[in-house]
Amino acid sequence: MAKTSPAEFINQVRAEARKIVWPTGRETLQTTIMVLIMTTILALFFLGVDTVFNAIVSWLTSLAR
């Protein structure tokens, strides 16, 4: 593997940084809203699953008494 000088490395980093395409404000807002919606849906789903498992475990432990 060829070694690069620090100056060449900096130039390569700058060249790669110029290729970055930043999202617009609207795209960022849309993505944020979608993440919040999906997080809420998943939280409700796992709340339901946890409630069902809690009921099953409570029922099983009541049988052991």
Short mmCIF file of C-alpha atoms in Angstrom, two decimals:
data_model
loop_
_atom_site.label_atom_id
_atom_site.label_comp_id
_atom_site.label_asym_id
_atom_site.label_seq_id
_atom_site.Cartn_x
_atom_site.Cartn_y
_atom_site.Cartn_z
CA MET A 1 0.00 0.00 0.00
CA ALA A 2 1.41 3.38 -1.01
CA LYS A 3 1.93 5.98 1.68
CA THR A 4 0.45 9.42 1.19
CA SER A 5 1.91 12.62 2.50
CA PRO A 6 -0.09 14.68 5.01
CA ALA A 7 -0.66 17.41 2.39
CA GLU A 8 -1.97 14.88 -0.14
CA PHE A 9 -4.21 13.38 2.51
CA ILE A 10 -5.69 16.80 3.30
CA ASN A 11 -6.29 17.43 -0.40
CA GLN A 12 -8.07 14.07 -0.73
CA VAL A 13 -10.24 14.84 2.29
CA ARG A 14 -11.19 18.22 0.85
CA ALA A 15 -12.02 16.63 -2.52
CA GLU A 16 -14.28 14.06 -0.83
CA ALA A 17 -15.92 16.73 1.34
CA ARG A 18 -16.86 18.69 -1.81
CA LYS A 19 -18.91 15.67 -2.97
CA ILE A 20 -21.23 15.83 0.05
CA VAL A 21 -24.82 16.70 -0.80
CA TRP A 22 -26.59 18.11 2.24
CA PRO A 23 -30.36 17.63 2.60
CA THR A 24 -32.62 20.62 2.29
CA GLY A 25 -34.52 21.95 5.29
CA ARG A 26 -37.73 20.40 3.98
CA GLU A 27 -36.10 16.97 3.55
CA THR A 28 -34.74 17.18 7.09
CA LEU A 29 -38.18 18.09 8.46
CA GLN A 30 -39.88 15.26 6.54
CA THR A 31 -37.32 12.74 7.75
CA THR A 32 -37.68 13.96 11.34
CA ILE A 33 -41.46 13.62 11.21
CA MET A 34 -41.21 10.11 9.75
CA VAL A 35 -38.76 9.05 12.47
CA LEU A 36 -41.08 10.40 15.18
CA ILE A 37 -44.08 8.61 13.68
CA MET A 38 -42.25 5.29 13.34
CA THR A 39 -40.81 5.59 16.87
CA THR A 40 -44.29 6.19 18.27
CA ILE A 41 -45.74 3.22 16.37
CA LEU A 42 -42.94 0.94 17.57
CA ALA A 43 -43.30 2.18 21.16
CA LEU A 44 -47.02 1.38 21.11
CA PHE A 45 -46.34 -2.04 19.57
CA PHE A 46 -43.76 -2.95 22.21
CA LEU A 47 -46.06 -1.63 24.94
CA GLY A 48 -48.73 -4.04 23.68
CA VAL A 49 -46.32 -6.98 23.47
CA ASP A 50 -44.98 -6.23 26.95
CA THR A 51 -48.51 -6.02 28.37
CA VAL A 52 -49.43 -9.39 26.85
CA PHE A 53 -46.26 -11.05 28.15
CA ASN A 54 -46.83 -9.50 31.58
CA ALA A 55 -50.35 -10.93 31.67
CA ILE A 56 -49.10 -14.38 30.63
CA VAL A 57 -46.33 -14.41 33.24
CA SER A 58 -48.73 -13.17 35.94
CA TRP A 59 -51.19 -15.92 35.04
CA LEU A 60 -48.46 -18.58 35.10
CA THR A 61 -47.14 -17.42 38.46
CA SER A 62 -50.66 -17.39 39.90
CA LEU A 63 -50.93 -21.08 38.96
CA ALA A 64 -47.84 -21.85 41.03
CA ARG A 65 -49.34 -20.41 44.24
#
